Short mmCIF file of C-alpha atoms in Angstrom, two decimals:
data_model
loop_
_atom_site.label_atom_id
_atom_site.label_comp_id
_atom_site.label_asym_id
_atom_site.label_seq_id
_atom_site.Cartn_x
_atom_site.Cartn_y
_atom_site.Cartn_z
CA MET A 1 0.00 0.00 0.00
CA ILE A 2 2.86 2.39 0.75
CA GLU A 3 6.50 2.07 -0.24
CA VAL A 4 9.37 4.35 0.73
CA GLU A 5 12.48 3.84 -1.39
CA ALA A 6 15.86 5.22 -0.21
CA VAL A 7 14.39 8.56 0.85
CA THR A 8 16.83 11.28 1.90
CA LYS A 9 15.89 14.76 3.06
CA THR A 10 18.46 17.52 3.54
CA TYR A 11 17.50 21.00 4.68
CA ASP A 12 19.90 23.63 3.35
CA PRO A 13 20.70 26.79 5.34
CA MET A 14 18.59 29.84 4.54
CA PRO A 15 20.15 32.93 2.94
CA ARG A 16 21.81 35.29 5.40
CA ALA A 17 18.97 37.84 5.30
CA MET A 18 16.39 35.17 6.11
CA ARG A 19 18.52 33.79 8.97
CA LEU A 20 18.59 37.23 10.57
CA LEU A 21 14.85 37.64 10.13
CA LEU A 22 13.98 34.22 11.56
CA ARG A 23 16.76 34.21 14.20
CA THR A 24 17.92 30.74 13.18
CA GLN A 25 21.36 29.43 14.10
CA VAL A 26 21.47 26.81 11.32
CA ARG A 27 24.62 27.36 9.27
CA GLN A 28 25.21 23.89 7.78
CA PRO A 29 22.93 21.49 5.88
CA VAL A 30 20.77 19.34 8.17
CA ASN A 31 20.26 15.69 7.17
CA ALA A 32 16.77 14.94 8.48
CA LEU A 33 16.53 11.54 6.73
CA ARG A 34 19.23 9.33 5.22
CA GLU A 35 18.39 6.56 2.75
CA THR A 36 15.24 5.48 4.62
CA SER A 37 13.23 2.63 3.10
CA LEU A 38 10.11 0.72 4.16
CA ARG A 39 7.18 -1.14 2.66
CA LEU A 40 3.72 -1.65 4.18
CA GLU A 41 1.15 -4.15 2.91
CA PRO A 42 -2.64 -4.01 3.50
CA GLY A 43 -3.50 -4.65 7.15
CA GLU A 44 0.07 -4.12 8.38
CA THR A 45 0.86 -1.74 11.25
CA CYS A 46 4.34 -0.30 11.72
CA VAL A 47 5.43 1.87 14.64
CA VAL A 48 8.20 4.42 14.00
CA ILE A 49 10.24 5.30 17.08
CA GLY A 50 13.27 7.41 17.89
CA PRO A 51 14.37 10.40 19.97
CA ASN A 52 13.22 13.94 19.25
CA GLY A 53 14.76 15.12 15.99
CA ALA A 54 15.24 11.58 14.68
CA GLY A 55 13.33 12.29 11.46
CA LYS A 56 9.93 10.74 12.24
CA SER A 57 7.82 13.79 11.39
CA THR A 58 9.91 14.49 8.29
CA LEU A 59 9.28 10.94 7.09
CA PHE A 60 5.54 11.35 7.64
CA ARG A 61 5.44 14.72 5.89
CA ILE A 62 7.17 13.20 2.87
CA CYS A 63 4.79 10.22 2.84
CA THR A 64 1.80 12.57 2.83
CA GLY A 65 3.25 14.88 0.19
CA LEU A 66 3.66 17.86 2.52
CA THR A 67 7.44 17.86 1.97
CA THR A 68 9.47 16.76 -1.04
CA PRO A 69 12.46 14.44 -0.52
CA SER A 70 15.94 15.46 -1.66
CA SER A 71 16.24 12.01 -3.23
CA GLY A 72 14.33 8.73 -3.32
CA ARG A 73 10.60 8.24 -3.88
CA VAL A 74 7.37 7.34 -2.09
CA THR A 75 4.47 5.52 -3.74
CA VAL A 76 1.01 5.15 -2.20
CA ASN A 77 -1.19 2.47 -3.73
CA GLY A 78 0.91 2.78 -6.88
CA HIS A 79 0.86 6.60 -7.08
CA ASP A 80 4.05 8.63 -6.75
CA SER A 81 3.65 11.16 -3.91
CA ILE A 82 5.58 13.82 -5.86
CA LYS A 83 4.66 13.26 -9.50
CA ASP A 84 1.06 12.31 -8.75
CA GLY A 85 0.62 13.91 -5.33
CA ARG A 86 -3.13 14.53 -5.51
CA ARG A 87 -3.97 10.89 -6.23
CA ALA A 88 -1.44 9.65 -3.68
CA ARG A 89 -2.89 11.87 -0.94
CA ALA A 90 -6.39 10.66 -1.78
CA HIS A 91 -5.35 7.23 -0.47
CA ILE A 92 -3.96 8.53 2.86
CA GLY A 93 -5.65 9.48 6.09
CA PHE A 94 -3.28 11.72 8.05
CA ALA A 95 -3.42 12.74 11.71
CA PRO A 96 -0.73 15.33 12.58
CA ALA A 97 0.70 15.63 16.07
CA GLU A 98 -0.69 19.15 16.63
CA GLU A 99 -4.24 20.11 17.58
CA ARG A 100 -3.95 23.37 15.67
CA THR A 101 -5.33 21.76 12.52
CA LEU A 102 -8.72 21.37 14.25
CA LEU A 103 -11.44 24.01 13.81
CA MET A 104 -11.84 24.79 17.50
CA ARG A 105 -14.94 27.05 17.19
CA HIS A 106 -16.82 24.52 15.10
CA SER A 107 -18.52 21.29 16.10
CA VAL A 108 -17.08 17.80 15.83
CA ARG A 109 -19.42 17.06 12.94
CA GLU A 110 -18.48 20.30 11.14
CA ASN A 111 -14.80 19.40 11.41
CA LEU A 112 -15.50 16.08 9.72
CA SER A 113 -17.71 17.73 7.12
CA PHE A 114 -14.91 20.14 6.22
CA GLN A 115 -12.40 17.28 6.04
CA GLY A 116 -14.69 15.30 3.79
CA ALA A 117 -15.23 18.26 1.47
CA MET A 118 -11.46 18.64 1.19
CA ARG A 119 -11.37 15.01 0.03
CA GLY A 120 -14.05 15.56 -2.56
CA MET A 121 -16.94 13.93 -0.68
CA SER A 122 -20.37 15.50 -0.47
CA GLY A 123 -24.09 14.92 0.08
CA ALA A 124 -25.47 11.65 1.40
CA HIS A 125 -22.18 9.85 0.88
CA LEU A 126 -20.32 12.31 3.12
CA ALA A 127 -23.07 12.22 5.76
CA LYS A 128 -22.88 8.42 5.89
CA GLU A 129 -19.07 8.42 6.15
CA ILE A 130 -19.20 10.98 8.97
CA GLU A 131 -21.57 8.78 10.98
CA LEU A 132 -19.34 5.74 10.43
CA ALA A 133 -16.24 7.67 11.53
CA LEU A 134 -17.98 9.06 14.63
CA GLU A 135 -19.17 5.59 15.61
CA SER A 136 -15.74 4.05 15.04
CA VAL A 137 -14.02 6.44 17.46
CA GLY A 138 -16.87 6.70 19.99
CA LEU A 139 -17.81 10.34 19.32
CA SER A 140 -21.41 9.96 18.16
CA ALA A 141 -22.79 11.46 21.38
CA LEU A 142 -20.52 14.52 21.03
CA ALA A 143 -21.03 15.10 17.31
CA ASP A 144 -22.65 18.52 17.72
CA ARG A 145 -20.44 19.78 20.53
CA THR A 146 -17.91 22.55 19.83
CA VAL A 147 -14.34 21.27 19.77
CA PHE A 148 -13.39 23.86 22.41
CA ALA A 149 -15.84 22.14 24.77
CA ILE A 150 -14.46 18.59 24.53
CA SER A 151 -11.50 17.07 26.38
CA THR A 152 -8.01 16.52 25.03
CA GLY A 153 -8.72 12.81 24.78
CA MET A 154 -11.85 13.45 22.73
CA ARG A 155 -9.89 15.78 20.45
CA ALA A 156 -7.41 12.95 19.87
CA ARG A 157 -10.35 10.78 18.83
CA LEU A 158 -11.52 13.53 16.49
CA GLN A 159 -8.08 13.66 14.90
CA LEU A 160 -8.32 9.91 14.30
CA ALA A 161 -11.89 10.24 12.98
CA ARG A 162 -10.69 12.78 10.40
CA ALA A 163 -7.93 10.37 9.34
CA ILE A 164 -10.22 7.35 8.86
CA LEU A 165 -13.03 9.36 7.21
CA GLY A 166 -13.84 7.80 3.84
CA ASN A 167 -11.94 4.57 4.66
CA PRO A 168 -8.53 5.44 3.13
CA PRO A 169 -6.29 2.39 2.54
CA VAL A 170 -3.34 4.02 4.36
CA LEU A 171 -3.23 5.80 7.74
CA VAL A 172 -0.28 7.97 8.76
CA LEU A 173 -0.57 8.91 12.44
CA ASP A 174 2.06 11.23 13.91
CA GLU A 175 2.15 10.61 17.68
CA PRO A 176 -1.65 10.34 17.98
CA THR A 177 -1.52 9.76 21.77
CA SER A 178 1.21 12.21 22.81
CA ALA A 179 -1.11 14.61 24.68
CA ILE A 180 -3.43 12.18 26.44
CA ASP A 181 -3.33 9.91 29.49
CA PRO A 182 -2.34 6.22 29.27
CA VAL A 183 -5.91 4.90 29.53
CA ALA A 184 -7.16 7.19 26.75
CA ALA A 185 -4.06 6.29 24.72
CA ARG A 186 -4.87 2.60 25.07
CA ASP A 187 -8.39 3.23 23.76
CA ILE A 188 -7.05 5.17 20.75
CA LEU A 189 -4.57 2.40 19.99
CA LYS A 190 -7.32 -0.24 20.17
CA ILE A 191 -9.40 1.73 17.67
CA VAL A 192 -6.43 1.98 15.31
CA LEU A 193 -5.75 -1.77 15.49
CA ASP A 194 -9.44 -2.60 15.01
CA VAL A 195 -9.58 -0.37 11.92
CA ALA A 196 -6.42 -1.94 10.49
CA ARG A 197 -7.73 -5.48 10.96
CA ALA A 198 -11.34 -4.89 9.90
CA ARG A 199 -10.60 -2.74 6.85
CA GLY A 200 -7.19 -4.06 5.81
CA THR A 201 -5.71 -0.60 6.35
CA ALA A 202 -1.93 -0.11 6.32
CA VAL A 203 -0.95 1.99 9.37
CA LEU A 204 2.25 3.97 9.86
CA LEU A 205 2.32 5.36 13.41
CA SER A 206 4.94 7.13 15.52
CA SER A 207 5.10 6.94 19.30
CA HIS A 208 7.25 7.64 22.35
CA ARG A 209 5.20 5.41 24.67
CA LEU A 210 6.94 2.17 25.65
CA GLU A 211 3.65 0.31 26.16
CA GLU A 212 2.58 1.22 22.62
CA ILE A 213 5.90 0.11 21.19
CA GLU A 214 5.47 -3.23 22.97
CA THR A 215 1.87 -3.59 21.73
CA LEU A 216 2.78 -2.72 18.13
CA GLY A 217 6.14 -4.47 18.25
CA GLU A 218 5.39 -6.96 15.48
CA ARG A 219 6.80 -4.33 13.10
CA MET A 220 8.94 -1.35 14.12
CA ILE A 221 11.47 1.08 12.67
CA LEU A 222 14.00 2.82 14.89
CA LEU A 223 15.34 6.14 13.57
CA ASP A 224 18.16 8.21 15.05
CA GLU A 225 19.54 11.38 13.45
CA GLY A 226 17.80 10.46 10.20
CA LYS A 227 19.35 6.99 10.00
CA THR A 228 17.49 3.68 10.17
CA VAL A 229 19.08 1.98 13.16
CA TYR A 230 16.77 -1.04 13.14
CA GLN A 231 13.80 -2.39 11.18
CA GLY A 232 11.95 -5.55 12.15
CA GLY A 233 10.09 -7.10 15.10
CA LEU A 234 10.44 -6.13 18.75
CA GLU A 235 11.46 -9.61 19.89
CA SER A 236 14.27 -9.77 17.34
CA PHE A 237 15.36 -6.28 18.37
CA LEU A 238 15.56 -7.22 22.04
CA SER A 239 17.37 -10.47 21.24
CA GLU A 240 19.90 -8.60 19.13
CA HIS A 241 20.51 -5.66 21.46
CA ALA A 242 19.59 -6.83 24.95
CA GLY A 243 20.70 -10.18 26.31
CA ASP A 244 21.76 -10.41 29.94
CA SER A 245 24.02 -7.66 31.21
CA VAL A 246 26.36 -6.71 34.00
CA GLU A 247 26.65 -3.24 35.51
CA LEU A 248 30.03 -2.34 37.03
CA GLU A 249 30.39 0.56 39.46
CA PHE A 250 33.83 2.12 40.08
CA GLN A 251 35.21 4.52 42.66
CA ASP A 252 35.75 7.30 40.11
CA PRO A 253 34.91 8.13 36.47
CA GLY A 254 38.55 7.63 35.44
CA ALA A 255 38.49 4.00 36.54
CA ALA A 256 35.19 3.48 34.71
CA SER A 257 36.68 4.99 31.54
CA ASP A 258 39.76 2.75 31.76
CA ALA A 259 37.59 -0.33 32.22
CA LEU A 260 35.40 0.72 29.29
CA ASP A 261 38.42 0.85 26.98
CA LEU A 262 39.79 -2.44 28.27
CA LEU A 263 36.55 -4.40 28.05
CA SER A 264 35.69 -3.01 24.60
CA ALA A 265 38.82 -4.49 23.00
CA GLY A 266 38.55 -7.95 21.44
CA ASN A 267 35.35 -9.22 23.12
CA ASP A 268 31.96 -10.27 21.77
CA TRP A 269 29.98 -8.34 24.35
CA ARG A 270 28.98 -4.68 24.04
CA VAL A 271 30.28 -2.17 26.57
CA VAL A 272 28.78 1.29 27.06
CA ALA A 273 29.04 4.08 29.62
CA SER A 274 26.04 4.54 31.91
CA HIS A 275 23.79 7.44 30.86
CA GLU A 276 23.01 8.29 34.49
CA ASP A 277 26.31 7.88 36.34
CA PRO A 278 29.90 8.35 35.05
CA HIS A 279 31.09 5.88 37.72
CA ARG A 280 29.26 3.01 35.99
CA ILE A 281 29.60 1.02 32.78
CA VAL A 282 27.29 -1.65 31.36
CA VAL A 283 28.46 -4.86 29.70
CA THR A 284 25.67 -6.32 27.54
CA GLY A 285 25.42 -9.78 26.00
CA THR A 286 26.92 -11.95 28.76
CA THR A 287 26.07 -13.49 32.14
CA GLU A 288 29.66 -14.62 32.71
CA VAL A 289 30.63 -12.22 35.45
CA GLY A 290 33.88 -14.09 35.99
CA ALA A 291 34.91 -13.58 32.39
CA VAL A 292 34.20 -9.85 32.65
CA LEU A 293 36.17 -9.47 35.88
CA GLY A 294 38.99 -11.62 34.51
CA THR A 295 39.44 -9.22 31.61
CA LEU A 296 40.14 -6.30 33.96
CA ASN A 297 43.74 -5.72 35.00
CA THR A 298 42.67 -4.97 38.54
CA THR A 299 39.46 -4.74 40.55
CA ASP A 300 40.92 -2.47 43.24
CA ARG A 301 38.72 0.46 42.25
CA LEU A 302 35.64 -1.69 41.56
CA VAL A 303 32.81 -0.94 44.00
CA SER A 304 30.00 -3.28 42.89
CA VAL A 305 28.96 -5.83 40.24
CA ASN A 306 25.25 -6.14 39.39
CA PRO A 307 23.97 -8.68 36.79
CA PHE A 308 20.56 -7.66 35.34
CA ARG A 309 18.18 -8.02 32.41
CA PRO A 310 17.79 -4.69 30.51
CA THR A 311 14.33 -3.20 30.04
CA LEU A 312 13.14 -1.91 26.68
CA LEU A 313 13.94 1.61 27.89
CA ASP A 314 17.52 0.55 28.71
CA VAL A 315 17.98 -0.96 25.26
CA LEU A 316 16.52 2.05 23.44
CA ALA A 317 18.70 4.48 25.39
CA THR A 318 21.80 2.44 24.57
CA THR A 319 20.83 2.07 20.90
CA TRP A 320 20.20 5.79 20.48
CA GLY A 321 23.52 6.52 22.10
CA ASP A 322 25.35 4.06 19.81
CA ALA A 323 23.86 5.64 16.69
CA LYS A 324 25.30 9.08 17.38
#
């Protein structure tokens, strides 16, 4: 349904006069995406994750035709998003991360009516699609309420309703649960998965929530600084990057740094500095504490040794750090 082929996006610095006007400090080209590729079939859901500035929103803007890539191409249901942008966009339901695209002084139904008109729907067909969208996201009872008067969680549902209006074959959802509580986020995610399964919709969704990553982990893409760090299933990702680990605490950062250099040389395990404490290092991919300690020249400045199993958060933090 949607295919991204070696897409790269580079933002060039603005002319000097524009930099002064906009007060930007950007002086060098910024590589927002680097040779990113993916393919989604009908009914597939893929979660895109990564730290802020990783390139997630840029990828979504290119997929929806809001931004042109510097190189590469995107096709949606066989239509090129650049050469045939209007037809490509007709096959995509997009929910941006910001609420500012909503018509706050208008009703829920009027927002959907406007969205449908933008997609070329009208009359009885549009009215029927609006009712189906409202029912799908649980907003039928609030259809005539002004958007200003509904909660943040209900606005998130309205964003999703606008995206699924008219049953597009592809949904692109940019952090659809970022502003709502975990319970409301779970409900939104359930609606998305139900839509994907019932309608055979391909869903591309970004998220920072660990529970959502775990729920959608059958297919994930990890971006960092525009690069694809990993693409595949969550279980394979954890098997590749986690394993059992050992945390070593030293008396001072210098001793930790020396041990990091020593343990990194010529071993199969991965060794990284702790993100929270310069006195600590983490050795990943082994439970053989004796082998780790035997590699050190001395343990005089070693304070503690703690074997553990990394959480998803631990693995993501380490992976993001490795990619930089």
